[in-house]
Short mmCIF file of C-alpha atoms and ligand atoms in Angstrom, two decimals:
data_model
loop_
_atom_site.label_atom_id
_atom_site.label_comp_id
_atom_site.label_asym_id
_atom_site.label_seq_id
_atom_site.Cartn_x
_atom_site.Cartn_y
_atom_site.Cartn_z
CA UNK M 1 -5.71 50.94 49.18
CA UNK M 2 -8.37 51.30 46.72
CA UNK M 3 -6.08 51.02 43.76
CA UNK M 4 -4.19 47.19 45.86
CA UNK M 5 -8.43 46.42 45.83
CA UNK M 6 -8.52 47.29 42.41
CA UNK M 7 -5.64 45.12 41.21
CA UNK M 8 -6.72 42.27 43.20
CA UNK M 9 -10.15 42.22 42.16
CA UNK M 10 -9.43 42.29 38.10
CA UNK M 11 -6.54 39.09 39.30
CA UNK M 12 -9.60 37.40 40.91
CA UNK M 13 -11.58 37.83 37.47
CA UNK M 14 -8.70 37.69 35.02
CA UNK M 15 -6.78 34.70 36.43
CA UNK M 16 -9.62 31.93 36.08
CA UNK M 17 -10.04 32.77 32.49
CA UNK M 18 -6.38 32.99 31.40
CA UNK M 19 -5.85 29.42 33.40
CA UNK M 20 -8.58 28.12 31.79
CA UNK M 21 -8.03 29.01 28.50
CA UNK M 22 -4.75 27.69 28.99
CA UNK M 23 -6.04 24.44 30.50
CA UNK M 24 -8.35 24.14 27.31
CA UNK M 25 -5.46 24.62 24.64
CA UNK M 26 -3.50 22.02 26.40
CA UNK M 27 -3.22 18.44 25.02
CA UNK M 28 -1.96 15.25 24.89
CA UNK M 29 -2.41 12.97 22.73
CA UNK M 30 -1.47 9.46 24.35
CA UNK M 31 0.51 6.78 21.46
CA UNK M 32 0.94 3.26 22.19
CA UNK M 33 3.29 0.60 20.88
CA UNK M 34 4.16 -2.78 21.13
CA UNK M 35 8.31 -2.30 20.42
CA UNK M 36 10.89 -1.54 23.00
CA UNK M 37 12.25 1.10 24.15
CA UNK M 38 15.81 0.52 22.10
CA UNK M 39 14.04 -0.07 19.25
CA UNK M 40 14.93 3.00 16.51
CA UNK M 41 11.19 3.49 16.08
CA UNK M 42 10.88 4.25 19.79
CA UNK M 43 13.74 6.18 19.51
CA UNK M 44 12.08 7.98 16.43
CA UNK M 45 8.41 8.46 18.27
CA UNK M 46 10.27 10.00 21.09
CA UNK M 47 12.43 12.55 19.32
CA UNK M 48 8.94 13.25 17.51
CA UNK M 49 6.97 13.87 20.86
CA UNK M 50 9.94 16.44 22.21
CA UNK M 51 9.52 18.60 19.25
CA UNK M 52 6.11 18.66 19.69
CA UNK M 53 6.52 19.97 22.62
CA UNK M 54 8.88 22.26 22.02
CA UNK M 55 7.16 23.91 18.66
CA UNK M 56 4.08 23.63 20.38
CA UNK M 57 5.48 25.48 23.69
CA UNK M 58 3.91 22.88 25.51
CA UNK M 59 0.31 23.13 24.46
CA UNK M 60 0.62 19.76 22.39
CA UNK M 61 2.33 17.08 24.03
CA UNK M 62 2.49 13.13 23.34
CA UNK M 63 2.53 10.55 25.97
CA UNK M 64 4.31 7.39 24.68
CA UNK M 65 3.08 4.06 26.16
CA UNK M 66 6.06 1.73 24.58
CA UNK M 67 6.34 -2.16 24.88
CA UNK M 68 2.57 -3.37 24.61
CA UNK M 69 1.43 -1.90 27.63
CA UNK M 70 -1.72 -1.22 25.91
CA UNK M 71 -1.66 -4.88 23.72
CA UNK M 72 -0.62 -5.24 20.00
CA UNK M 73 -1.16 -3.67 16.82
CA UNK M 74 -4.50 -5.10 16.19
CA UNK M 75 -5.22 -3.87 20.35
CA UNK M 76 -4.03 -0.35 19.80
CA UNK M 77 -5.81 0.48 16.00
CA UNK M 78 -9.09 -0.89 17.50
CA UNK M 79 -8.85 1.56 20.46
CA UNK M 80 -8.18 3.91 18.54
CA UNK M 81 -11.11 2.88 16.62
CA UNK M 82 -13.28 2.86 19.68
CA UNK M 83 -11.44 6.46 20.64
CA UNK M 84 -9.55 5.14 23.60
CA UNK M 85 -6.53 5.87 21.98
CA UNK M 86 -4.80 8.53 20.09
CA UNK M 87 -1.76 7.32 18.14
CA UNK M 88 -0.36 3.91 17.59
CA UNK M 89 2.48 2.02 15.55
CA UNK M 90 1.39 -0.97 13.20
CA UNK M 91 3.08 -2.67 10.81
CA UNK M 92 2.08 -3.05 6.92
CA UNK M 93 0.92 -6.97 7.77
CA UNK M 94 -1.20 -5.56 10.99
CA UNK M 95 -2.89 -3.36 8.86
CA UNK M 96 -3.82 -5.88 6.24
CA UNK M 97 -6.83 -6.80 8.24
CA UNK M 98 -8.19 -2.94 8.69
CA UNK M 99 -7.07 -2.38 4.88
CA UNK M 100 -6.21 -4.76 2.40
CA UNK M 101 -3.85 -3.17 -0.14
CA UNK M 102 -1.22 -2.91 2.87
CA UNK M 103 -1.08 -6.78 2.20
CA UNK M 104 1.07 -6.25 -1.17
CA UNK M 105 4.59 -5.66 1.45
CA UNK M 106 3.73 -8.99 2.69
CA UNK M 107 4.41 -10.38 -0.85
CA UNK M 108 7.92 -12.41 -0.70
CA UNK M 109 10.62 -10.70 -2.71
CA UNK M 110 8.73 -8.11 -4.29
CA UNK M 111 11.77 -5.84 -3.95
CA UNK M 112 14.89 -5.73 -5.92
CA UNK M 113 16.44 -3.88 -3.07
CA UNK M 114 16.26 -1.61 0.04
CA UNK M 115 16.12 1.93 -2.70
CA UNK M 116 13.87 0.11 -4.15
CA UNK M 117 11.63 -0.06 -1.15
CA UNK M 118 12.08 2.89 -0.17
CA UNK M 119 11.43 4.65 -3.40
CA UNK M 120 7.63 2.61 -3.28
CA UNK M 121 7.32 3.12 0.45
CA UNK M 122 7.65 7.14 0.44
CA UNK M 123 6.80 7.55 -3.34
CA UNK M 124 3.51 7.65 -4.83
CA UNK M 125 2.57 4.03 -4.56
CA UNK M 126 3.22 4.19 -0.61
CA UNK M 127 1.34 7.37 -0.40
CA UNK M 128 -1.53 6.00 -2.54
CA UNK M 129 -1.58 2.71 -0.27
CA UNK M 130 -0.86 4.90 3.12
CA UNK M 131 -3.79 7.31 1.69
CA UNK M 132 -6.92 4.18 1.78
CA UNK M 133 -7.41 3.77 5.84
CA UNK M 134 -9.21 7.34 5.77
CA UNK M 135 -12.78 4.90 6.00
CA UNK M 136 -10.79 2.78 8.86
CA UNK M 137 -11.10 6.02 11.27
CA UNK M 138 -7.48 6.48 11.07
CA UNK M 139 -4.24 8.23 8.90
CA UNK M 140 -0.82 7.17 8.41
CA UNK M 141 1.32 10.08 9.47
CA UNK M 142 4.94 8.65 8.79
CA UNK M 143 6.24 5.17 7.58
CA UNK M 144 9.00 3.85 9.02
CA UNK M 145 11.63 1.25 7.02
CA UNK M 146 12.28 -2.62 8.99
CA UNK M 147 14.65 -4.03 7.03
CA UNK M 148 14.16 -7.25 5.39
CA UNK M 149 11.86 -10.22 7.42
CA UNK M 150 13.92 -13.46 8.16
CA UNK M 151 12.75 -17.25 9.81
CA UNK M 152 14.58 -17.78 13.18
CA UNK M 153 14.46 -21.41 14.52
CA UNK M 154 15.62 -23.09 17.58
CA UNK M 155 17.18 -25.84 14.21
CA UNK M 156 19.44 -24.94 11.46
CA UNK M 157 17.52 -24.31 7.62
CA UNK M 158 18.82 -24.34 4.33
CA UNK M 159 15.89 -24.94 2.51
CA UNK M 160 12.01 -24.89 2.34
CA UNK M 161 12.50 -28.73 2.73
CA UNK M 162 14.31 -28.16 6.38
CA UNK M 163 10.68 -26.14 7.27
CA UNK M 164 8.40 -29.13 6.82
CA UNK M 165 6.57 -29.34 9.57
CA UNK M 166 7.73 -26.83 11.49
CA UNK M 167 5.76 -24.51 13.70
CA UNK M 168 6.30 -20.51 12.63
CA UNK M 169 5.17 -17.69 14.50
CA UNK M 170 3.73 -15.17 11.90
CA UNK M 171 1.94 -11.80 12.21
CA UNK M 172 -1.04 -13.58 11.06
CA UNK M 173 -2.81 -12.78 7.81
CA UNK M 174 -4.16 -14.61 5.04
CA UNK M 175 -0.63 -13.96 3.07
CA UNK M 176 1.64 -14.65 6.04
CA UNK M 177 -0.16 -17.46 6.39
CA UNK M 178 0.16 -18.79 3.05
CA UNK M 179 3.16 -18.37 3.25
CA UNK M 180 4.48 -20.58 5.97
CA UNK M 181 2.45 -23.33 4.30
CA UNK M 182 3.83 -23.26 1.02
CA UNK M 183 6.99 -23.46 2.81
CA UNK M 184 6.11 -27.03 4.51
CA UNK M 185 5.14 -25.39 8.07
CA UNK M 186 2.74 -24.22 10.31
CA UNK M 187 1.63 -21.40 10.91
CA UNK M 188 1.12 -20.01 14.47
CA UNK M 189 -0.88 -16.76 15.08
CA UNK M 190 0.95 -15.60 18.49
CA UNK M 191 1.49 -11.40 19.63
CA UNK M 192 4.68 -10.14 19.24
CA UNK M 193 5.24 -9.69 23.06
CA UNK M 194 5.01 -13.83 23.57
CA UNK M 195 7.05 -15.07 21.24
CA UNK M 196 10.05 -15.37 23.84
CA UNK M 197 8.09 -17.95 25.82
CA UNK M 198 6.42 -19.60 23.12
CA UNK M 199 9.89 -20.55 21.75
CA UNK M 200 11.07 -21.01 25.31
CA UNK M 201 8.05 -23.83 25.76
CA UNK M 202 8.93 -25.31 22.61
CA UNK M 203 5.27 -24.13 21.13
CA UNK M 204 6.78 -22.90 18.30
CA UNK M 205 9.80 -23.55 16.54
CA UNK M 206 10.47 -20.23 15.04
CA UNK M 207 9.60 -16.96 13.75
CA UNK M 208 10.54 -14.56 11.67
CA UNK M 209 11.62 -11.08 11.99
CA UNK M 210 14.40 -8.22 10.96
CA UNK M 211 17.53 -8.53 12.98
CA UNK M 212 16.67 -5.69 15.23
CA UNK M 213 13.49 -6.91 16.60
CA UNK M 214 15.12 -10.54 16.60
CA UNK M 215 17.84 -9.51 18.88
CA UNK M 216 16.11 -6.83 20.83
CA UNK M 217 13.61 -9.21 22.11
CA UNK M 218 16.46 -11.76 22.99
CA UNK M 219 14.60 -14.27 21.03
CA UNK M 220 17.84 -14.76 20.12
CA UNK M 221 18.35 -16.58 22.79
CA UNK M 222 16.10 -19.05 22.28
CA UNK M 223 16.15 -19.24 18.95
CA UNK M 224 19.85 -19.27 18.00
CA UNK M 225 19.74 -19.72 13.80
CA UNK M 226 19.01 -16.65 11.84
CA UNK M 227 18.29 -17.85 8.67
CA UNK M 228 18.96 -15.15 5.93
CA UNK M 229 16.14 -15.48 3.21
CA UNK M 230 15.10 -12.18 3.18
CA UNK M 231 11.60 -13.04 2.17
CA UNK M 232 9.73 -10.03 2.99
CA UNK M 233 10.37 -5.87 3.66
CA UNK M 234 7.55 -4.85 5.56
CA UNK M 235 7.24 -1.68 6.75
CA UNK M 236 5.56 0.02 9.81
CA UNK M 237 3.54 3.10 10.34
CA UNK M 238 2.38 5.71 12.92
CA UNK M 239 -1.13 6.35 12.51
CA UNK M 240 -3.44 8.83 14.17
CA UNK M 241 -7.23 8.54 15.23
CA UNK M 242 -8.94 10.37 12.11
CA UNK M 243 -11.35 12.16 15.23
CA UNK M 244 -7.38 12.97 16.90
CA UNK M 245 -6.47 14.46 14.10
CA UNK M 246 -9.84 16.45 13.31
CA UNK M 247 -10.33 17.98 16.86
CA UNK M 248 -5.96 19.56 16.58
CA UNK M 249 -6.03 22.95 14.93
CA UNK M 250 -4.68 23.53 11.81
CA UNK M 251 -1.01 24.85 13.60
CA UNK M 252 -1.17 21.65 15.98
CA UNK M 253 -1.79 20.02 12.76
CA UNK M 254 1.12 21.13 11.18
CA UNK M 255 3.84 20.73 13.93
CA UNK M 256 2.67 17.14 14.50
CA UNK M 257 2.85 16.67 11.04
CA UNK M 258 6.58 17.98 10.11
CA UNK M 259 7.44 16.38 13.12
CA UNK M 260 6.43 13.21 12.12
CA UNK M 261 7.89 13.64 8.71
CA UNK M 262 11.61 14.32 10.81
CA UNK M 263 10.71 11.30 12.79
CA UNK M 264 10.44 9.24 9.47
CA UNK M 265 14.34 10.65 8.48
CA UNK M 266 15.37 10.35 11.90
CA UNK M 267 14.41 6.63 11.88
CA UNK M 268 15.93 5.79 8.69
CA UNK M 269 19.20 7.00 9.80
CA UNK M 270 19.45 4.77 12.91
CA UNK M 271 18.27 1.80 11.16
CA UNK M 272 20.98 0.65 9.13
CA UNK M 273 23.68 1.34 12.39
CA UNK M 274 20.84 -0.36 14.90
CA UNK M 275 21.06 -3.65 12.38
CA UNK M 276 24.85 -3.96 12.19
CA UNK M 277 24.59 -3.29 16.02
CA UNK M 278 21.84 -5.95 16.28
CA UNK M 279 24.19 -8.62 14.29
CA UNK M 280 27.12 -8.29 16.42
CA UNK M 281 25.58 -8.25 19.68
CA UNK M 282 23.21 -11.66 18.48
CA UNK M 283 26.67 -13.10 16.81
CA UNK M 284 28.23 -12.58 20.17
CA UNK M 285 25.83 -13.87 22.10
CA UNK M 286 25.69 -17.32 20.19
CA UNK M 287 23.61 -17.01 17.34
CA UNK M 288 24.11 -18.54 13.90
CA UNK M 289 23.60 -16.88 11.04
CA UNK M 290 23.13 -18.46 7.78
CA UNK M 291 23.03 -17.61 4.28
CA UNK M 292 21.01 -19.36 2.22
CA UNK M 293 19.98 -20.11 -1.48
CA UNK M 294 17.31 -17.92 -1.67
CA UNK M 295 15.69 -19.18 -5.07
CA UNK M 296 14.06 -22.44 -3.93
CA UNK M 297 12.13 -19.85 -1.26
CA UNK M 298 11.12 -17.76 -3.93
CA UNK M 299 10.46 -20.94 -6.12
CA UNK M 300 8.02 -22.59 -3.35
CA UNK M 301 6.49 -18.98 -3.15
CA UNK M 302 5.22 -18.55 -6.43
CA UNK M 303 1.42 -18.74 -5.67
CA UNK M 304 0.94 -15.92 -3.77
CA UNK M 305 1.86 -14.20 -6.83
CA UNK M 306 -1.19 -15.86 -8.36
CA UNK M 307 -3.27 -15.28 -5.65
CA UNK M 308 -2.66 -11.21 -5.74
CA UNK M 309 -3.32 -11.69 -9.53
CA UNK M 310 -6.80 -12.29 -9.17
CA UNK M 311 -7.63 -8.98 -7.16
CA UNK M 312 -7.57 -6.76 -9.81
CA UNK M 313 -6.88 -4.23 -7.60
CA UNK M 314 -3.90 -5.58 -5.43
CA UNK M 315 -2.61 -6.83 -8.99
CA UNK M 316 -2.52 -3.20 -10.73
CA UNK M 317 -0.37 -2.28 -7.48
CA UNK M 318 1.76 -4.99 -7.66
CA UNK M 319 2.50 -4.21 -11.39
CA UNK M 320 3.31 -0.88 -10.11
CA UNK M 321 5.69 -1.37 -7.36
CA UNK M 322 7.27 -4.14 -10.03
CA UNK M 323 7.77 -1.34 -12.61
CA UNK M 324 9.73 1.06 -10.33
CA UNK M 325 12.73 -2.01 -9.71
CA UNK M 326 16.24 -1.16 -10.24
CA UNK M 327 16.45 -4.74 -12.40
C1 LIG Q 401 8.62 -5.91 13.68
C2 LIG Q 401 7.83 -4.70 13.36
C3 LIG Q 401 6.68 -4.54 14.32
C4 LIG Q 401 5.87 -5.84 14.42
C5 LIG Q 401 6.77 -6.98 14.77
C6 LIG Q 401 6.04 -8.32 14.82
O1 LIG Q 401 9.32 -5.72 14.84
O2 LIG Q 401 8.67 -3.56 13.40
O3 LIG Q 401 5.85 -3.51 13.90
O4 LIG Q 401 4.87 -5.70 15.37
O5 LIG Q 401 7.78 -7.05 13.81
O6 LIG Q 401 6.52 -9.27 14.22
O7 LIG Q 401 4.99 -8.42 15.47
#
């Protein structure tokens, strides 16, 4: 009797401190995203939060919010900002506005080809670029390849000439910008997750995007030419709250880091399978793709070359991602 007392007693005292220091080593970090659930990245972020878990037996875990529940890129990195949100997804133009050097992906043809992009993207130059939103509150923790950036329009292109006028949707920054003007349109600053109906209502005539997102989105079918002029590879990035990342210990630090390094492999495996897929499902659904000239875009593009030459700065990094080409 004494000894059942005993036992039951130390439970009483033991219990409450083992659950809570349980409770206390316990988190989740919660990582919004404005892509869907098909989309590789998605794909990527969840394989990413399952081995988190499962190094982590459970004491880190990641909650994924996909789609935009929580808004867009420019949404999620400000809560994050305002610590309202852990991890988030942006791409290279979306951070252009938190950190300018991310701008130089939005640069038209900058790339002789996809190794070449990749070689800048997880070399040095990406790392050096990736390394400068430490004063934004934030870190890149993997960056993720998208392919080349095409227009879409609800009317066949050819040329720069077939743009005049023409209303794009753009993931607005000064470059992206630019660079619908000096291609004779317009351009039209509108989230990701509206685009459908914007093209639907005839308030824009077209975008541009990789194939993936194009035909994901089913803005293919509103918008049913794919014009192939390849004018821009920009990547995307997860990113964690620089406070996130300071309050994990150095062994939650580490799994979440490999695991977003496998993430980063993972994705680049799907990606070139997910864009072949993306093609035949939007070719058999009615789109029109069309190959195009691509020198009169490059031609009309010119100035933005001029523009980055008078940053020093975004010039010397330009130079550098020039001097690792294959050409
Ligand atoms: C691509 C990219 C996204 C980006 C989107 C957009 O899908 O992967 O990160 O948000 O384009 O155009 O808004």
């Amino acid at each position: 009797m004494k000894l059942k007392k005993f036992i039951l007693s130390s439970l009483c005292v033991a219990m409450p401190v083992l659950l809570s220091t349980n409770a206390m080593a316990k988190v989740t970090l919660k990582l919004a995203h404005n892509l869907e659930q098909s989309h590789v990245v998605h794909q990527a972020l969840a394989q990413m939060a399952k081995e988190v878990q499962e190094k982590s037996n459970g004491d880190l875990n990641i909650r994924i919010y996909p789609s935009g529940q929580m808004g867009g890129p420019r949404e999620t990195i400000e809560l994050i900002q305002n610590d309202a949100l852990d991890m988030t997804k942006a791409s290279a133009s979306e951070m252009e506005s938190f950190v300018k050097e991310f701008a130089v992906f939005s640069c038209p043809y900058l790339f002789d080809d996809e190794e070449h992009f990749k070689k800048v993207l997880f070399g040095p130059v990406g790392k050096e670029i990736a390394d400068k939103t430490q004063n934004s509150g934030f870190n890149v923790i993997a960056s993720y390849v998208a392919g080349t950036r095409s227009f879409y329009a609800k009317k066949p292109i050819h040329s720069p000439a077939d743009m005049k006028g023409m209303k794009i949707r753009v993931v607005s920054t000064p470059t992206t910008n630019k660079l619908i003007e000096l291609l004779n349109g317009s351009p039209a600053p509108i989230p990701f997750g509206e685009v459908y109906t914007a093209l639907q209502q005839g308030v824009i005539d077209g975008a541009e995007n990789n194939i993936p997102s194009y035909n994901q989105t089913r803005h293919s079918e509103v918008a049913k030419y794919y014009i192939e002029d390849q004018h821009t590879s920009v990547p995307d990035y997860l990113i964690v709250s620089s406070k996130t990342w300071n309050k994990l210990d150095d062994n939650q630090r580490k799994i979440l880091q490999e695991a977003a390094k496998h993430s980063e492999e993972y994705q680049q495996k799907l990606w070139d399978e997910e864009v072949a897929r993306s093609r035949a499902e939007a070719e058999k659904t009615g789109t029109t793709f069309i190959q195009v000239d691509k020198k009169p875009f490059r031609d009309a593009l010119q100035p933005l070359y001029e523009d980055f030459a008078k940053d020093p700065n975004l010039a010397k990094i330009i130079e550098s991602i020039k001097s690792q080409g294959n050409k």
